PDB file of C-alpha atoms in Angstrom:
ATOM      1  CA  MET A 176      23.744   8.598  28.028  1.00  0.00           C
ATOM      2  CA  GLY A 177      22.112   5.394  29.338  1.00  0.00           C
ATOM      3  CA  ALA A 178      22.955   1.763  28.931  1.00  0.00           C
ATOM      4  CA  PRO A 179      22.965   0.339  25.418  1.00  0.00           C
ATOM      5  CA  PHE A 180      19.668  -0.956  24.140  1.00  0.00           C
ATOM      6  CA  SER A 181      19.390  -4.673  24.842  1.00  0.00           C
ATOM      7  CA  GLY A 182      16.277  -5.369  22.787  1.00  0.00           C
ATOM      8  CA  ARG A 183      14.268  -6.019  25.932  1.00  0.00           C
ATOM      9  CA  PRO A 184      12.186  -3.455  27.805  1.00  0.00           C
ATOM     10  CA  THR A 185      13.458  -2.355  31.191  1.00  0.00           C
ATOM     11  CA  PRO A 186      11.018  -3.450  33.901  1.00  0.00           C
ATOM     12  CA  THR A 187       8.910  -0.638  35.293  1.00  0.00           C
ATOM     13  CA  THR A 188       9.536   0.467  38.870  1.00  0.00           C
ATOM     14  CA  THR A 189       5.842   1.295  39.327  1.00  0.00           C
ATOM     15  CA  PRO A 190       3.557  -1.694  39.498  1.00  0.00           C
ATOM     16  CA  VAL A 191       0.530  -1.537  37.163  1.00  0.00           C
ATOM     17  CA  ALA A 192      -2.830  -3.061  38.102  1.00  0.00           C
ATOM     18  CA  ALA A 193      -3.511  -6.064  35.894  1.00  0.00           C
ATOM     19  CA  ASP A 194      -6.895  -4.658  34.917  1.00  0.00           C
ATOM     20  CA  THR A 195      -5.984  -1.041  34.218  1.00  0.00           C
ATOM     21  CA  LEU A 196      -7.200   0.451  30.936  1.00  0.00           C
ATOM     22  CA  ASP A 197      -5.319   3.732  31.369  1.00  0.00           C
ATOM     23  CA  GLY A 198      -3.306   3.978  28.168  1.00  0.00           C
ATOM     24  CA  LYS A 199      -0.810   6.470  29.568  1.00  0.00           C
ATOM     25  CA  VAL A 200      -0.063   4.253  32.591  1.00  0.00           C
ATOM     26  CA  LEU A 201       0.274   1.203  30.357  1.00  0.00           C
ATOM     27  CA  TYR A 202       2.488   3.034  27.831  1.00  0.00           C
ATOM     28  CA  GLN A 203       4.834   4.325  30.522  1.00  0.00           C
ATOM     29  CA  ALA A 204       5.067   0.854  32.135  1.00  0.00           C
ATOM     30  CA  HIS A 205       5.458  -1.235  28.997  1.00  0.00           C
ATOM     31  CA  CYS A 206       6.604   0.924  26.088  1.00  0.00           C
ATOM     32  CA  ALA A 207       8.456   4.031  27.255  1.00  0.00           C
ATOM     33  CA  SER A 208      11.699   2.220  28.120  1.00  0.00           C
ATOM     34  CA  CYS A 209      12.237   1.600  24.423  1.00  0.00           C
ATOM     35  CA  HIS A 210      10.050   4.147  22.595  1.00  0.00           C
ATOM     36  CA  GLY A 211      10.602   7.086  24.972  1.00  0.00           C
ATOM     37  CA  THR A 212       8.315   8.744  27.500  1.00  0.00           C
ATOM     38  CA  ARG A 213       7.054  11.208  24.879  1.00  0.00           C
ATOM     39  CA  GLY A 214       7.193   8.740  21.978  1.00  0.00           C
ATOM     40  CA  GLU A 215      10.513  10.070  20.726  1.00  0.00           C
ATOM     41  CA  GLY A 216      12.005   6.657  20.000  1.00  0.00           C
ATOM     42  CA  GLN A 217      15.667   5.752  20.087  1.00  0.00           C
ATOM     43  CA  ALA A 218      18.438   7.703  18.420  1.00  0.00           C
ATOM     44  CA  ASP A 219      19.340   6.699  14.871  1.00  0.00           C
ATOM     45  CA  TRP A 220      16.169   4.582  14.646  1.00  0.00           C
ATOM     46  CA  LYS A 221      16.287   4.336  10.826  1.00  0.00           C
ATOM     47  CA  ASN A 222      19.660   2.551  10.795  1.00  0.00           C
ATOM     48  CA  LYS A 223      19.987  -1.153  11.570  1.00  0.00           C
ATOM     49  CA  LYS A 224      21.925  -2.302  14.561  1.00  0.00           C
ATOM     50  CA  PRO A 225      24.619  -5.003  14.254  1.00  0.00           C
ATOM     51  CA  ASP A 226      22.008  -7.717  14.898  1.00  0.00           C
ATOM     52  CA  GLY A 227      19.958  -6.511  11.918  1.00  0.00           C
ATOM     53  CA  THR A 228      17.119  -4.920  13.903  1.00  0.00           C
ATOM     54  CA  ASN A 229      16.329  -1.248  13.974  1.00  0.00           C
ATOM     55  CA  PRO A 230      16.261   0.730  17.225  1.00  0.00           C
ATOM     56  CA  ALA A 231      12.773   1.411  18.561  1.00  0.00           C
ATOM     57  CA  PRO A 232      11.071   3.946  16.268  1.00  0.00           C
ATOM     58  CA  PRO A 233       9.363   7.086  17.512  1.00  0.00           C
ATOM     59  CA  HIS A 234       5.621   7.136  17.965  1.00  0.00           C
ATOM     60  CA  ASP A 235       5.455  10.915  17.520  1.00  0.00           C
ATOM     61  CA  PRO A 236       4.778  12.533  14.098  1.00  0.00           C
ATOM     62  CA  SER A 237       8.466  12.112  13.086  1.00  0.00           C
ATOM     63  CA  GLY A 238       8.036   8.331  13.019  1.00  0.00           C
ATOM     64  CA  HIS A 239       5.893   6.003  10.931  1.00  0.00           C
ATOM     65  CA  THR A 240       3.432   4.630  13.523  1.00  0.00           C
ATOM     66  CA  TRP A 241       0.683   6.890  12.226  1.00  0.00           C
ATOM     67  CA  HIS A 242       1.206   5.432   8.703  1.00  0.00           C
ATOM     68  CA  HIS A 243      -0.160   2.064   9.893  1.00  0.00           C
ATOM     69  CA  ALA A 244      -3.739   0.890  10.414  1.00  0.00           C
ATOM     70  CA  ASP A 245      -5.090   0.114  13.891  1.00  0.00           C
ATOM     71  CA  GLY A 246      -5.286  -3.587  13.031  1.00  0.00           C
ATOM     72  CA  LEU A 247      -1.630  -3.826  12.070  1.00  0.00           C
ATOM     73  CA  LEU A 248      -0.503  -1.812  15.120  1.00  0.00           C
ATOM     74  CA  PHE A 249      -2.576  -4.105  17.318  1.00  0.00           C
ATOM     75  CA  ARG A 250      -0.964  -7.219  15.803  1.00  0.00           C
ATOM     76  CA  ILE A 251       2.536  -5.752  16.185  1.00  0.00           C
ATOM     77  CA  VAL A 252       1.944  -5.120  19.898  1.00  0.00           C
ATOM     78  CA  ARG A 253       0.114  -8.384  20.591  1.00  0.00           C
ATOM     79  CA  ASP A 254       2.269 -10.721  18.498  1.00  0.00           C
ATOM     80  CA  GLY A 255       5.579  -8.861  18.401  1.00  0.00           C
ATOM     81  CA  GLY A 256       7.160  -7.056  15.460  1.00  0.00           C
ATOM     82  CA  GLN A 257       8.697 -10.135  13.884  1.00  0.00           C
ATOM     83  CA  ALA A 258       5.471 -12.169  13.952  1.00  0.00           C
ATOM     84  CA  ALA A 259       3.396  -9.265  12.588  1.00  0.00           C
ATOM     85  CA  GLY A 260       5.739  -9.244   9.622  1.00  0.00           C
ATOM     86  CA  GLY A 261       7.300  -6.582   7.567  1.00  0.00           C
ATOM     87  CA  GLY A 262       8.216  -8.343   4.383  1.00  0.00           C
ATOM     88  CA  ALA A 263      11.329 -10.155   3.287  1.00  0.00           C
ATOM     89  CA  GLY A 264      14.411  -9.231   5.253  1.00  0.00           C
ATOM     90  CA  PHE A 265      12.425  -7.574   8.033  1.00  0.00           C
ATOM     91  CA  LYS A 266      13.802  -8.273  11.505  1.00  0.00           C
ATOM     92  CA  SER A 267      12.281  -6.814  14.656  1.00  0.00           C
ATOM     93  CA  ALA A 268      13.216  -6.797  18.345  1.00  0.00           C
ATOM     94  CA  MET A 269       9.682  -5.703  19.367  1.00  0.00           C
ATOM     95  CA  PRO A 270       8.514  -8.275  21.905  1.00  0.00           C
ATOM     96  CA  ALA A 271       5.015  -9.739  21.953  1.00  0.00           C
ATOM     97  CA  ALA A 272       2.688  -8.392  24.660  1.00  0.00           C
ATOM     98  CA  ARG A 273       0.022 -11.101  24.366  1.00  0.00           C
ATOM     99  CA  ASP A 274       1.045 -12.615  27.708  1.00  0.00           C
ATOM    100  CA  THR A 275       1.361  -9.255  29.453  1.00  0.00           C
ATOM    101  CA  LEU A 276      -1.489  -7.086  28.174  1.00  0.00           C
ATOM    102  CA  SER A 277      -5.138  -7.878  27.433  1.00  0.00           C
ATOM    103  CA  ASP A 278      -6.613  -6.948  24.069  1.00  0.00           C
ATOM    104  CA  ALA A 279      -8.389  -4.019  25.744  1.00  0.00           C
ATOM    105  CA  GLN A 280      -5.120  -2.830  27.276  1.00  0.00           C
ATOM    106  CA  ILE A 281      -3.389  -2.996  23.904  1.00  0.00           C
ATOM    107  CA  ARG A 282      -6.147  -0.861  22.363  1.00  0.00           C
ATOM    108  CA  ALA A 283      -5.922   1.596  25.290  1.00  0.00           C
ATOM    109  CA  THR A 284      -2.150   1.874  24.852  1.00  0.00           C
ATOM    110  CA  LEU A 285      -2.470   2.472  21.113  1.00  0.00           C
ATOM    111  CA  GLU A 286      -5.129   5.116  21.699  1.00  0.00           C
ATOM    112  CA  TYR A 287      -2.744   6.874  24.098  1.00  0.00           C
ATOM    113  CA  ILE A 288       0.040   6.775  21.458  1.00  0.00           C
ATOM    114  CA  LYS A 289      -2.322   8.692  19.163  1.00  0.00           C
ATOM    115  CA  THR A 290      -2.202  11.631  21.589  1.00  0.00           C
ATOM    116  CA  PHE A 291       1.374  12.202  20.394  1.00  0.00           C
ATOM    117  CA  TRP A 292       0.100  13.049  16.922  1.00  0.00           C
ATOM    118  CA  GLY A 293      -1.372  16.223  15.484  1.00  0.00           C
ATOM    119  CA  PRO A 294      -4.787  16.466  13.782  1.00  0.00           C
ATOM    120  CA  ALA A 295      -3.375  15.732  10.312  1.00  0.00           C
ATOM    121  CA  GLU A 296      -1.685  12.505  11.447  1.00  0.00           C
ATOM    122  CA  ARG A 297      -4.773  11.353  13.371  1.00  0.00           C
ATOM    123  CA  LYS A 298      -7.006  12.021  10.332  1.00  0.00           C
ATOM    124  CA  SER A 299      -4.661  10.161   7.963  1.00  0.00           C
ATOM    125  CA  GLN A 300      -4.294   7.207  10.306  1.00  0.00           C
ATOM    126  CA  ALA A 301      -8.060   6.996  10.874  1.00  0.00           C
ATOM    127  CA  SER A 302      -8.545   6.792   7.106  1.00  0.00           C
ATOM    128  CA  ILE A 303      -5.941   4.038   6.771  1.00  0.00           C
ATOM    129  CA  SER A 304      -7.545   2.147   9.678  1.00  0.00           C
ATOM    130  CA  ALA A 305     -10.934   1.995   7.962  1.00  0.00           C
ATOM    131  CA  GLY A 306      -9.706  -1.024   5.992  1.00  0.00           C
ATOM    132  CA  ASP A 307      -7.934  -2.726   8.925  1.00  0.00           C
ATOM    133  CA  PRO A 308      -9.589  -1.780  12.226  1.00  0.00           C
ATOM    134  CA  TYR A 309      -8.802  -3.111  15.716  1.00  0.00           C
ATOM    135  CA  PRO A 310      -9.961  -6.714  16.214  1.00  0.00           C
TER     136      PRO A 310
END
């Protein structure tokens, strides 16, 4: 068992070129420390922590990422979970990536996350995204 989740990603040990558009490389460097190397998320992700936030959710089919449109997912990554909003009482520890990743890198990372899903999840999410596509 590792250290307790601090709400902040653990820095990567492998430097990433500032202009890379390889979604897998970007995900492993910026997302995997919280969301897991295979998108499995943190244990007990549906239950709030003492600070009122939820542990990082999975990005695989067991989670809810595929229930959201590309536009919303993009805003969550770019602006952070709290800024992207989740309604009254929503509190998120998801940090904003706007100062770390370009818009193209955010899209590449989200496209990589979609490789964790099966055909049914991809089809459903594509349909949802028709009304709120990537910017």
